[in-house]
Amino acid sequence: MPAVVSARGLVKKYGDLVAVDHIDLQIEKGEVFGFLGPNGAGKSTTMHIIQGTSPLTAGRLEVLGMDITARAKEVKALIGVAPQENNLDPDFTVLRNLTSYARYFSIPPAQAKKRALELLDMMQLTEKKDTEIEQLSGGMKRRLIMARALINDPQLLILDEPTTGLDPQARHLIWEKIRDLQKRGTTIILATHYMDEAEQLCDRLVIMEKGKFLLEGTPRALIEEQVGSCVMEVIDPPGQGIEDYLATTGGQVERSADRIYLYSRQCQVIQSEFRGRFPDVYSTVRPSTLEDVYLKLTGRRLRD
Amino acid sequence: MSLISNIDRGAIYVWRRNADVFFKTWKTNFLPSILEPLLYLVAMGAGLGSLVMNLQYAGQEIEYIRFLAPGLVAISIMYGGFFECTYGSFVRMHYQKTFDAIVATPVSIEDVIAGEILWGATKSFVNSTIVLLVIIVLGVTFIPQVLFTAPTMLLIPAISFLGGIMFSSIAMIFTGLVPNMDSFNYPFYLLVTPMFLFGGTFFPTTSLGVIEPVAYALPLTHTSVLMRDLSFGTVGWMDLWATLYIVVLTVVTFLLAIVIMKKRLVK
Ligand SMILES: Nc1ncnc2c1ncn2[C@@H]1O[C@H](COP(=O)(O)OP(=O)(O)OP(=O)(O)O)[C@@H](O)[C@H]1O
Ligand SMILES: [Mg+2]
């Protein structure tokens, strides 16, 4: 079976700015594929290229087996998009937003209405079906955008930060839906800033920075390779040489303003030795997460 | 040409979207279109017209209000499309991000632009039809001078739509170029208002003397020539030229609008 997304040497320039810098990408059917990376990394740009709304500057890209430049209309008929920015139609109510969107896919009105009502039910927006868009809360708008992305029963779903601004219940609602769709064979591309979300949902992911992929793999493998299975966090009282000491233990040491992180595979052993030496210093051991990988890779400090 | 081949039923869907929004509030939309021609006909036609003596048109003396009425139809064609495809389209494009949402579906950017222009032309058609109906009602009731009976009048709606495409396309070109909405003042003051005043609407272009040829460069002049001759049933060579002018300018500005808007929209 051909890959759902197959990209070679993808480049996107905005004037002098290289937003996507020679990336290769292969996404298989039924995968949930994640894009992580700091603001401005090029996640949304890459998604725009894949969904056929932004032409590529160089490279080759096939989506669902079709060349994106030559057959954009056919590709778009088969994909669903939840953009990062709200672009719901403020001239229509909630329900009309879905039915008018369905028309762009040539879905017959009766079928569109039925589907729209199902999706509203699924996103728990049935009560709001006759509400104007500007009267929705931010989270309701995100849910409606998600519903809209599903109106054409897409084979490929592109979700750009679908859970940003959602309350915990709504986030879990979206997560359940994503798992559900995956079970039914839908391929999903997901950009997110939430590491727990990526770790839970993604089969594979990339961490992007400045238009390039820094890392690619399954969440488990990335954690194992990059930071080991556990982390020891130490609150660092200045002037005791703790960082130097930890560097001798064989793990990798990172630091933020007031904490030292030791990535290792034997945190328990190291911690008990550490406690012997520095009995008054607070330390804790926990399993490492994708967040550790991400922060190790992109730095713990706020970026410019 | 790929510009054109990218246009299909998607353009109709975009048109339908705008029509749906229009008909949601159709009552408030129709009222101004009825009032405006009434005001003009009474104030300019009956009021100002009573001061006008010996007005000559096509070698005949006619009353001012009779001259004015078809000009008002032409004006409504221009304003219908021009407002819709400047302010209307700009709001949808820039503030509402409606176009961004649509182009993520099988509807292409070219469909969106064509659909917007078709919708602008529909506004021209609707507005001018209302003006025409107002004139007919007044002609039958209070102002017999504006009772037009030539069968060529039946062509007016079709020409309105064609002229609507032309004015909407010109408007769309500006929408593709302006940095912000305030900048629409320029095309309105420098192009639309001069056409409104000098485009053979309120007085015959012959009164312009040596600068009359300049008036014939303006799209509205040809539109008002057609409206007047179709209303009076005095169709001649001039109207053939006017039609040709409108057809050619429509094709050129339509294509140009697509090229320029595409440049703006493709990111
Ligand atoms: N339309 C545009 N014109 C010019 N530059 C752009 C445009 N869109 C994005 N960029 C630039 O491209 C780069 C990548 O932006 P992009 O939106 O893809 O980032 P992102 O990874 O999605 O970030 P975020 O996490 O903030 O959503 C940024 O430097 C941005 O300024
Ligand atoms: Mg983004």
Coordinates of C-alpha atoms and ligand atoms in Angstrom, one line a residue:
Chain A
M1 CA 0.0 0.0 0.0
P2 CA 1.4 3.4 -0.9
A3 CA 2.1 5.9 1.9
V4 CA -0.6 8.4 2.7
V5 CA 2.0 11.2 2.7
S6 CA 5.2 10.9 0.9
A7 CA 7.5 13.9 0.7
R8 CA 11.0 14.3 -0.7
G9 CA 13.2 17.4 -0.3
L10 CA 10.2 19.6 0.7
V11 CA 11.2 23.3 0.8
K12 CA 9.0 26.3 1.5
K13 CA 10.3 29.8 1.3
Y14 CA 8.6 33.1 2.2
G15 CA 10.9 35.6 0.5
D16 CA 14.2 35.0 2.2
L17 CA 12.8 33.1 5.1
V18 CA 13.1 29.3 4.7
A19 CA 10.1 28.1 6.7
V20 CA 10.5 24.4 5.6
D21 CA 14.0 23.3 4.8
H22 CA 14.4 20.1 2.8
I23 CA 12.4 17.7 4.8
D24 CA 11.6 14.1 3.8
L25 CA 8.5 12.5 5.2
Q26 CA 6.6 9.3 5.0
I27 CA 3.3 8.8 6.7
E28 CA 1.5 5.4 6.5
K29 CA -2.1 4.6 6.4
G30 CA -3.8 4.5 9.9
E31 CA -0.9 6.3 11.6
V32 CA -1.2 9.2 14.0
F33 CA 1.7 11.3 13.1
G34 CA 2.8 14.2 15.3
F35 CA 4.6 17.5 14.7
L36 CA 6.2 19.1 17.7
G37 CA 8.4 22.1 17.8
P38 CA 8.7 25.6 19.1
N39 CA 6.7 28.5 17.8
G40 CA 7.7 29.3 14.2
A41 CA 9.3 25.9 13.6
G42 CA 7.4 25.4 10.5
K43 CA 4.7 22.9 11.7
S44 CA 1.7 24.8 10.3
T45 CA 3.5 25.6 7.1
T46 CA 4.3 21.9 6.5
M47 CA 0.6 21.1 7.1
H48 CA -0.5 23.8 4.7
I49 CA 1.6 22.3 2.0
I50 CA 0.3 18.8 2.7
Q51 CA -3.3 20.0 2.6
G52 CA -2.7 21.7 -0.7
T53 CA -3.4 25.3 0.3
S54 CA 0.2 26.5 0.1
P55 CA 2.4 25.7 -2.9
L56 CA 5.8 24.2 -2.2
T57 CA 8.9 26.0 -3.3
A58 CA 10.8 22.8 -4.2
G59 CA 10.6 19.1 -3.7
R60 CA 8.0 16.4 -4.4
L61 CA 4.9 15.6 -2.5
E62 CA 2.3 13.0 -2.9
V63 CA -0.7 12.8 -0.7
L64 CA -3.0 9.7 -0.9
G65 CA -1.0 8.7 -3.9
M66 CA -1.6 11.9 -5.9
D67 CA 0.8 14.7 -6.8
I68 CA -0.4 17.6 -4.6
T69 CA 0.4 20.3 -7.2
A70 CA -1.3 18.5 -10.1
R71 CA -4.3 17.1 -8.4
A72 CA -5.0 19.4 -5.4
K73 CA -8.8 19.3 -5.9
E74 CA -8.9 15.5 -5.7
V75 CA -6.7 15.4 -2.7
K76 CA -8.7 18.1 -0.9
A77 CA -11.9 16.1 -1.4
L78 CA -10.4 13.3 0.7
I79 CA -8.8 15.2 3.6
G80 CA -10.2 17.1 6.5
V81 CA -8.5 20.1 8.0
A82 CA -8.7 21.8 11.5
P83 CA -6.6 24.9 11.1
Q84 CA -4.7 26.6 14.0
E85 CA -6.6 29.8 13.4
N86 CA -10.3 30.0 13.8
N87 CA -11.9 30.6 10.4
L88 CA -15.4 29.6 11.1
D89 CA -17.9 31.5 9.0
P90 CA -19.3 34.3 11.3
D91 CA -22.2 34.9 8.9
F92 CA -23.8 31.5 9.8
T93 CA -25.0 29.7 12.8
V94 CA -23.2 26.6 14.2
L95 CA -25.3 24.1 12.1
R96 CA -25.2 26.2 9.0
N97 CA -21.4 26.4 9.3
L98 CA -21.3 22.6 8.9
T99 CA -23.9 22.4 6.1
S100 CA -22.5 25.2 4.1
Y101 CA -19.0 23.7 4.4
A102 CA -20.4 20.4 3.3
R103 CA -21.6 22.0 0.1
Y104 CA -18.0 22.8 -0.8
F105 CA -17.5 19.1 -0.9
S106 CA -20.6 18.6 -3.1
I107 CA -22.3 16.6 -0.3
P108 CA -26.1 16.6 -1.0
P109 CA -28.1 18.9 1.4
A110 CA -30.0 16.1 3.2
Q111 CA -26.9 14.0 3.8
A112 CA -25.0 17.1 4.9
K113 CA -27.6 18.0 7.5
K114 CA -27.7 14.4 8.9
R115 CA -23.9 14.3 9.1
A116 CA -23.7 17.8 10.6
L117 CA -26.2 16.8 13.4
E118 CA -24.2 13.7 14.1
L119 CA -21.0 15.6 14.4
L120 CA -22.5 18.3 16.6
D121 CA -23.7 15.5 18.8
M122 CA -20.3 13.9 18.9
M123 CA -18.6 17.2 19.8
Q124 CA -21.4 18.0 22.3
L125 CA -22.6 21.1 20.6
T126 CA -26.1 20.0 19.8
E127 CA -27.5 22.6 22.2
K128 CA -25.7 25.3 20.4
K129 CA -26.7 24.4 16.9
D130 CA -28.7 27.6 16.2
T131 CA -26.2 29.9 17.9
E132 CA -24.2 32.5 16.0
I133 CA -20.5 31.9 15.9
E134 CA -19.5 35.0 17.8
Q135 CA -21.5 33.8 20.8
L136 CA -19.5 30.6 21.2
S137 CA -16.7 30.3 23.7
G138 CA -13.2 29.7 22.4
G139 CA -13.3 26.0 23.3
M140 CA -16.6 25.5 21.5
K141 CA -15.2 27.1 18.4
R142 CA -12.3 24.6 18.5
R143 CA -14.8 21.8 18.8
L144 CA -16.8 23.1 15.9
I145 CA -13.7 23.3 13.8
M146 CA -13.0 19.7 14.6
A147 CA -16.5 18.7 13.6
R148 CA -16.2 20.7 10.4
A149 CA -12.9 18.9 9.6
L150 CA -14.9 15.6 9.7
I151 CA -17.8 16.7 7.5
N152 CA -16.5 14.8 4.4
D153 CA -15.5 11.7 6.3
P154 CA -11.8 12.2 5.4
Q155 CA -9.2 9.6 4.8
L156 CA -6.5 12.0 6.1
L157 CA -7.2 14.3 8.9
I158 CA -4.9 17.3 9.5
L159 CA -5.2 18.8 13.0
D160 CA -3.2 21.9 13.8
E161 CA -3.2 22.3 17.6
P162 CA -6.7 20.9 18.0
T163 CA -6.8 21.0 21.8
T164 CA -5.3 24.4 22.4
G165 CA -7.6 26.3 24.7
L166 CA -9.8 23.4 25.6
D167 CA -10.9 22.4 29.1
P168 CA -9.8 18.9 30.3
Q169 CA -13.1 17.3 29.4
A170 CA -13.1 18.7 25.9
R171 CA -9.4 17.6 25.4
H172 CA -10.3 14.1 26.4
L173 CA -13.3 14.2 24.1
I174 CA -11.0 15.1 21.2
W175 CA -8.4 12.4 22.2
E176 CA -11.1 9.8 22.3
K177 CA -12.3 10.8 18.9
I178 CA -8.8 10.7 17.5
R179 CA -8.3 7.2 18.8
D180 CA -11.7 6.2 17.4
L181 CA -10.9 7.5 14.0
Q182 CA -7.5 5.8 14.0
K183 CA -9.2 2.5 14.7
R184 CA -11.3 3.0 11.7
G185 CA -8.3 3.5 9.5
T186 CA -8.1 7.3 9.3
T187 CA -4.6 8.7 9.0
I188 CA -4.1 11.7 11.3
I189 CA -1.5 14.4 11.3
L190 CA -1.4 16.3 14.5
A191 CA 0.6 19.4 15.6
T192 CA 0.7 20.1 19.3
H193 CA 2.6 21.8 22.0
Y194 CA 1.3 19.4 24.6
M195 CA 3.8 16.6 25.1
D196 CA 1.5 14.4 27.0
E197 CA -0.9 14.6 24.1
A198 CA 1.8 13.7 21.6
E199 CA 3.1 10.9 23.8
Q200 CA -0.4 9.4 24.3
L201 CA -1.7 9.7 20.8
C202 CA 1.1 9.6 18.3
D203 CA 2.5 6.5 16.7
R204 CA 5.3 8.4 15.3
L205 CA 6.4 12.0 15.6
V206 CA 8.9 14.6 14.6
I207 CA 10.4 17.4 16.6
M208 CA 10.9 20.3 14.3
E209 CA 13.0 23.4 14.6
K210 CA 13.8 26.2 12.0
G211 CA 12.2 24.2 9.2
K212 CA 14.1 21.0 9.8
F213 CA 13.4 17.8 11.6
L214 CA 15.6 17.4 14.6
L215 CA 14.3 13.9 15.5
E216 CA 11.9 11.4 14.2
G217 CA 10.6 8.2 15.8
T218 CA 8.0 6.6 18.1
P219 CA 7.6 8.4 21.4
R220 CA 8.9 5.4 23.4
A221 CA 12.0 5.0 21.2
L222 CA 12.7 8.7 21.3
I223 CA 12.6 8.7 25.1
E224 CA 14.8 5.7 25.4
E225 CA 17.4 6.9 22.9
Q226 CA 17.5 10.5 24.0
V227 CA 17.1 10.6 27.7
G228 CA 17.0 7.1 29.0
S229 CA 14.2 5.6 31.0
C230 CA 14.2 8.0 34.0
V231 CA 15.1 11.4 35.2
M232 CA 16.5 12.6 38.5
E233 CA 15.6 16.2 39.3
V234 CA 17.6 18.2 41.8
I235 CA 16.8 21.6 43.2
D236 CA 20.2 23.1 43.1
P237 CA 21.5 25.1 46.0
P238 CA 24.3 27.2 44.5
G239 CA 27.9 26.7 45.4
Q240 CA 28.0 23.0 46.3
G241 CA 29.3 21.7 43.0
I242 CA 26.4 19.4 42.5
E243 CA 26.3 19.8 38.8
D244 CA 30.0 18.7 38.6
Y245 CA 29.3 15.8 40.8
L246 CA 26.3 14.6 38.8
A247 CA 28.4 14.8 35.6
T248 CA 30.6 12.0 36.9
T249 CA 27.7 9.6 37.3
G250 CA 27.6 8.6 33.7
G251 CA 24.1 10.2 33.0
Q252 CA 23.5 13.3 30.9
V253 CA 23.1 16.5 32.8
E254 CA 21.0 19.5 31.9
R255 CA 20.0 22.5 33.8
S256 CA 17.3 25.1 34.0
A257 CA 17.4 28.3 36.1
D258 CA 17.2 26.4 39.4
R259 CA 17.0 22.7 38.6
I260 CA 19.4 20.1 37.4
Y261 CA 18.2 17.2 35.4
L262 CA 20.0 13.9 35.2
Y263 CA 18.9 11.6 32.5
S264 CA 19.9 8.0 33.1
R265 CA 18.9 4.4 33.1
Q266 CA 19.8 3.9 36.8
C267 CA 18.3 6.8 38.6
Q268 CA 17.5 4.8 41.8
V269 CA 21.2 3.8 42.3
I270 CA 22.4 7.3 41.6
Q271 CA 19.9 8.9 43.8
S272 CA 20.8 6.7 46.8
E273 CA 24.4 7.6 46.4
F274 CA 23.5 11.2 45.9
R275 CA 21.5 11.3 49.1
G276 CA 24.5 9.9 51.0
R277 CA 26.6 12.7 49.8
F278 CA 24.1 15.6 49.8
P279 CA 21.6 14.6 52.5
D280 CA 20.0 18.1 52.6
V281 CA 19.4 18.6 48.9
Y282 CA 16.0 17.9 47.5
S283 CA 16.0 15.3 44.7
T284 CA 13.3 13.3 43.0
V285 CA 13.2 10.5 40.5
R286 CA 10.5 10.0 37.9
P287 CA 10.1 8.1 34.6
S288 CA 11.2 10.3 31.7
T289 CA 8.7 11.7 29.3
L290 CA 8.6 13.2 25.9
E291 CA 8.7 16.6 27.5
D292 CA 12.2 15.8 28.7
V293 CA 13.2 14.8 25.2
Y294 CA 11.7 18.0 23.8
L295 CA 13.3 20.2 26.4
K296 CA 16.7 18.6 26.2
L297 CA 16.6 19.0 22.4
T298 CA 15.3 22.6 22.2
G299 CA 16.6 23.9 25.5
R300 CA 15.0 24.6 28.8
R301 CA 15.0 28.3 28.5
L302 CA 12.5 30.5 26.7
R303 CA 13.4 30.9 23.2
D304 CA 14.0 34.1 21.3
Chain B
M1 CA -5.3 28.3 -19.6
S2 CA -5.1 26.9 -16.1
L3 CA -6.6 30.0 -14.5
I4 CA -9.9 29.2 -16.2
S5 CA -9.7 25.4 -16.0
N6 CA -9.4 25.6 -12.2
I7 CA -12.9 27.1 -12.2
D8 CA -15.8 24.7 -11.9
R9 CA -18.9 24.2 -9.7
G10 CA -16.9 25.4 -6.8
A11 CA -17.5 29.0 -8.0
I12 CA -21.3 28.3 -7.8
Y13 CA -20.8 27.1 -4.2
V14 CA -19.1 30.3 -3.3
W15 CA -21.9 32.2 -5.0
R16 CA -24.4 30.2 -3.0
R17 CA -22.7 31.0 0.3
N18 CA -23.0 34.7 -0.4
A19 CA -26.6 34.4 -1.6
D20 CA -27.5 32.5 1.6
V21 CA -26.1 35.3 3.7
F22 CA -27.9 37.9 1.6
F23 CA -31.2 36.2 1.9
K24 CA -30.9 35.8 5.6
T25 CA -31.3 39.6 5.9
W26 CA -33.0 40.3 2.6
K27 CA -35.5 42.8 4.0
T28 CA -32.8 45.1 5.3
N29 CA -31.0 44.6 2.0
F30 CA -33.8 45.5 -0.3
L31 CA -35.1 48.7 1.4
P32 CA -32.2 51.0 0.5
S33 CA -32.2 49.8 -3.1
I34 CA -35.8 50.9 -3.3
L35 CA -35.5 54.2 -1.5
E36 CA -32.4 55.4 -3.4
P37 CA -33.8 55.6 -6.9
L38 CA -37.0 57.1 -5.5
L39 CA -35.1 59.9 -3.9
Y40 CA -33.0 60.5 -7.0
L41 CA -36.0 60.5 -9.3
V42 CA -37.9 62.9 -7.1
A43 CA -35.0 65.3 -6.2
M44 CA -33.0 65.3 -9.4
G45 CA -35.6 64.3 -11.9
A46 CA -38.6 66.3 -10.8
G47 CA -36.9 69.0 -8.8
L48 CA -33.7 69.8 -10.7
G49 CA -35.3 68.6 -13.9
S50 CA -37.9 71.4 -13.8
L51 CA -35.0 73.9 -14.4
V52 CA -33.7 72.0 -17.4
M53 CA -34.9 73.3 -20.8
N54 CA -34.3 72.0 -24.3
L55 CA -32.4 68.9 -23.3
Q56 CA -31.4 67.1 -26.5
Y57 CA -30.7 63.4 -26.7
A58 CA -30.3 61.4 -29.9
G59 CA -31.5 64.4 -31.9
Q60 CA -34.7 64.8 -30.0
E61 CA -35.8 67.0 -27.2
I62 CA -36.6 65.0 -24.0
E63 CA -37.6 65.8 -20.5
Y64 CA -34.8 65.6 -17.9
I65 CA -36.4 62.9 -15.8
R66 CA -36.7 60.7 -18.8
F67 CA -33.1 61.2 -19.5
L68 CA -32.1 60.5 -15.9
A69 CA -34.0 57.3 -15.2
P70 CA -31.9 54.9 -17.3
G71 CA -28.8 56.6 -15.9
L72 CA -29.9 55.5 -12.4
V73 CA -30.2 52.0 -13.6
A74 CA -26.6 52.2 -14.9
I75 CA -25.4 53.7 -11.6
S76 CA -27.0 50.9 -9.7
I77 CA -25.2 48.3 -11.8
M78 CA -21.9 50.0 -11.0
Y79 CA -22.4 50.4 -7.3
G80 CA -23.9 46.9 -6.8
G81 CA -20.8 45.1 -8.0
F82 CA -18.3 47.6 -6.9
F83 CA -19.3 47.7 -3.3
E84 CA -19.7 44.0 -3.0
C85 CA -16.3 43.1 -4.5
T86 CA -14.4 45.8 -2.6
Y87 CA -15.7 46.1 0.9
G88 CA -17.7 42.9 0.9
S89 CA -14.9 40.7 -0.5
F90 CA -12.2 42.4 1.6
V91 CA -14.1 41.7 4.8
R92 CA -14.6 38.0 3.8
M93 CA -11.0 37.7 2.7
H94 CA -9.1 39.6 5.4
Y95 CA -11.2 39.8 8.6
Q96 CA -13.4 36.7 8.4
K97 CA -10.8 34.4 6.8
T98 CA -13.7 32.9 4.8
F99 CA -11.5 32.3 1.8
D100 CA -8.9 30.5 3.8
A101 CA -11.5 28.1 5.1
I102 CA -13.0 27.5 1.6
V103 CA -9.7 26.8 -0.2
A104 CA -9.1 23.9 2.2
T105 CA -12.0 22.1 0.4
P106 CA -12.1 21.0 -3.3
V107 CA -13.0 24.6 -4.1
S108 CA -10.0 26.3 -5.7
I109 CA -8.8 29.9 -5.2
E110 CA -9.9 30.6 -8.7
D111 CA -13.4 29.3 -7.8
V112 CA -13.5 31.6 -4.9
I113 CA -12.6 34.7 -6.9
A114 CA -14.9 33.8 -9.7
G115 CA -17.7 33.0 -7.3
E116 CA -17.2 36.4 -5.6
I117 CA -17.3 38.2 -8.9
L118 CA -20.5 36.3 -9.9
W119 CA -22.0 37.3 -6.7
G120 CA -21.1 40.9 -7.2
A121 CA -22.7 40.7 -10.7
T122 CA -25.8 39.3 -9.0
K123 CA -25.9 42.3 -6.7
S124 CA -25.7 44.5 -9.8
F125 CA -28.5 42.6 -11.4
V126 CA -30.7 42.6 -8.3
N127 CA -30.1 46.3 -7.6
S128 CA -30.7 47.4 -11.1
T129 CA -33.8 45.3 -11.4
I130 CA -35.2 47.0 -8.3
V131 CA -34.4 50.4 -9.8
L132 CA -36.0 49.4 -13.0
L133 CA -39.1 48.2 -11.2
V134 CA -39.3 51.5 -9.2
I135 CA -39.1 53.4 -12.5
I136 CA -41.8 51.2 -14.0
V137 CA -44.1 51.7 -11.1
L138 CA -43.6 55.4 -11.1
G139 CA -44.1 55.5 -14.9
V140 CA -47.4 53.7 -14.6
T141 CA -48.6 55.8 -11.7
F142 CA -47.2 59.4 -11.1
I143 CA -44.6 60.1 -13.7
P144 CA -45.7 59.1 -17.1
Q145 CA -42.4 60.6 -18.6
V146 CA -40.5 57.6 -17.3
L147 CA -42.9 55.0 -18.7
F148 CA -40.7 53.0 -21.1
T149 CA -42.4 50.6 -23.4
A150 CA -39.7 49.6 -25.9
P151 CA -39.4 45.8 -26.1
T152 CA -35.6 46.2 -26.0
M153 CA -36.0 46.9 -22.3
L154 CA -36.2 43.2 -21.8
L155 CA -32.5 43.0 -22.5
I156 CA -31.6 45.3 -19.6
P157 CA -31.3 42.5 -16.9
A158 CA -28.9 40.5 -19.1
I159 CA -26.8 43.6 -19.8
S160 CA -26.9 44.4 -16.1
F161 CA -25.4 41.1 -15.2
L162 CA -22.7 41.4 -17.9
G163 CA -21.9 45.0 -16.7
G164 CA -22.0 43.6 -13.2
I165 CA -19.3 41.1 -14.0
M166 CA -17.2 44.0 -15.4
F167 CA -17.6 46.3 -12.4
S168 CA -17.1 43.4 -9.9
S169 CA -13.9 42.4 -11.7
I170 CA -12.6 45.9 -11.6
A171 CA -13.4 46.1 -7.9
M172 CA -11.8 42.7 -7.3
I173 CA -8.6 44.0 -8.9
F174 CA -8.5 46.7 -6.2
T175 CA -9.2 44.2 -3.5
G176 CA -6.2 42.3 -4.6
L177 CA -4.0 45.4 -4.4
V178 CA -5.1 47.6 -1.4
P179 CA -3.1 47.3 1.8
N180 CA -6.2 47.9 4.0
M181 CA -9.8 48.8 3.8
D182 CA -9.3 52.5 4.0
S183 CA -7.4 52.5 0.8
F184 CA -10.7 51.8 -1.1
N185 CA -11.2 55.5 -0.8
Y186 CA -8.8 55.9 -3.7
P187 CA -10.7 53.8 -6.3
F188 CA -14.0 55.3 -5.1
Y189 CA -12.9 58.9 -5.3
L190 CA -10.7 58.6 -8.3
L191 CA -12.8 56.2 -10.4
V192 CA -16.2 55.5 -9.2
T193 CA -17.3 59.0 -8.2
P194 CA -16.1 60.5 -11.5
M195 CA -17.9 57.8 -13.4
F196 CA -21.0 58.4 -11.3
L197 CA -20.9 62.1 -12.2
F198 CA -19.5 62.1 -15.8
G199 CA -20.5 58.7 -17.1
G200 CA -23.5 59.9 -19.1
T201 CA -25.7 59.6 -16.1
F202 CA -26.9 63.0 -15.0
F203 CA -26.3 64.9 -18.2
P204 CA -25.4 63.9 -21.8
T205 CA -21.7 63.4 -22.4
T206 CA -22.0 65.8 -25.4
S207 CA -22.1 68.6 -22.7
L208 CA -18.5 67.8 -21.9
G209 CA -17.4 69.4 -25.2
V210 CA -13.7 68.6 -26.0
I211 CA -13.3 66.2 -23.1
E212 CA -16.2 64.0 -24.2
P213 CA -13.8 61.3 -25.5
V214 CA -12.5 60.9 -22.0
A215 CA -15.9 60.0 -20.8
Y216 CA -16.0 57.2 -23.4
A217 CA -13.0 55.6 -21.8
L218 CA -15.1 55.0 -18.7
P219 CA -17.0 51.7 -18.4
L220 CA -20.1 53.4 -16.9
T221 CA -20.5 55.7 -19.9
H222 CA -21.0 52.6 -22.1
T223 CA -23.3 51.1 -19.6
S224 CA -25.5 54.2 -19.5
V225 CA -25.6 54.5 -23.3
L226 CA -26.9 50.9 -23.4
M227 CA -29.4 51.4 -20.6
R228 CA -30.8 54.6 -22.2
D229 CA -31.1 53.2 -25.7
L230 CA -32.6 49.9 -24.5
S231 CA -35.1 51.9 -22.5
F232 CA -36.0 54.3 -25.3
G233 CA -35.8 51.6 -28.0
T234 CA -33.3 53.7 -29.9
V235 CA -30.7 51.0 -30.5
G236 CA -28.0 51.8 -33.0
W237 CA -24.3 51.4 -33.8
M238 CA -23.3 53.1 -30.7
D239 CA -24.8 50.3 -28.7
L240 CA -23.0 47.7 -30.6
W241 CA -19.7 49.4 -29.7
A242 CA -20.8 49.8 -26.1
T243 CA -21.5 46.1 -25.9
L244 CA -18.3 45.2 -27.5
Y245 CA -16.4 47.5 -25.1
I246 CA -18.1 45.9 -22.1
V247 CA -17.5 42.4 -23.3
V248 CA -13.8 43.0 -23.9
L249 CA -13.3 44.9 -20.7
T250 CA -15.1 42.2 -18.8
V251 CA -12.9 39.4 -20.1
V252 CA -9.7 41.4 -19.5
T253 CA -10.6 42.6 -16.0
F254 CA -11.9 39.2 -15.0
L255 CA -8.7 37.5 -15.9
L256 CA -6.6 40.2 -14.3
A257 CA -8.7 40.0 -11.1
I258 CA -7.9 36.3 -10.9
V259 CA -4.2 36.8 -11.5
I260 CA -3.9 39.6 -9.0
M261 CA -6.1 38.1 -6.3
K262 CA -4.3 34.8 -6.6
K263 CA -1.0 36.5 -6.1
R264 CA -2.4 38.0 -2.9
L265 CA -4.1 34.9 -1.6
V266 CA -1.5 32.2 -2.3
K267 CA 0.9 32.0 0.6
Ligands
LIG1 N1 2.2 33.8 5.2 C1 3.4 33.9 5.7 N2 4.3 34.8 5.2 C2 5.5 34.9 5.6 N3 6.1 34.2 6.6 C3 5.3 33.2 7.1 C4 4.0 33.0 6.7 N4 3.5 32.0 7.4 C5 4.4 31.6 8.3 N5 5.5 32.3 8.1 C6 6.8 32.1 8.8 O1 7.2 30.8 8.6 C7 7.8 30.3 9.8 C8 7.1 29.0 10.2 O2 5.8 29.4 10.7 P1 4.7 28.3 11.1 O3 3.4 29.0 11.2 O4 4.8 27.1 10.1 O5 5.2 27.9 12.5 P2 4.6 26.8 13.5 O6 5.6 25.8 13.8 O7 3.3 26.4 13.1 O8 4.5 27.8 14.8 P3 3.4 27.8 16.0 O9 3.8 26.8 17.0 O10 3.6 29.2 16.6 O11 2.1 27.6 15.4 C9 7.7 31.4 10.8 O12 9.0 32.0 10.9 C10 6.7 32.3 10.3 O13 7.0 33.7 10.7
MG2 MG 1.4 26.6 13.8

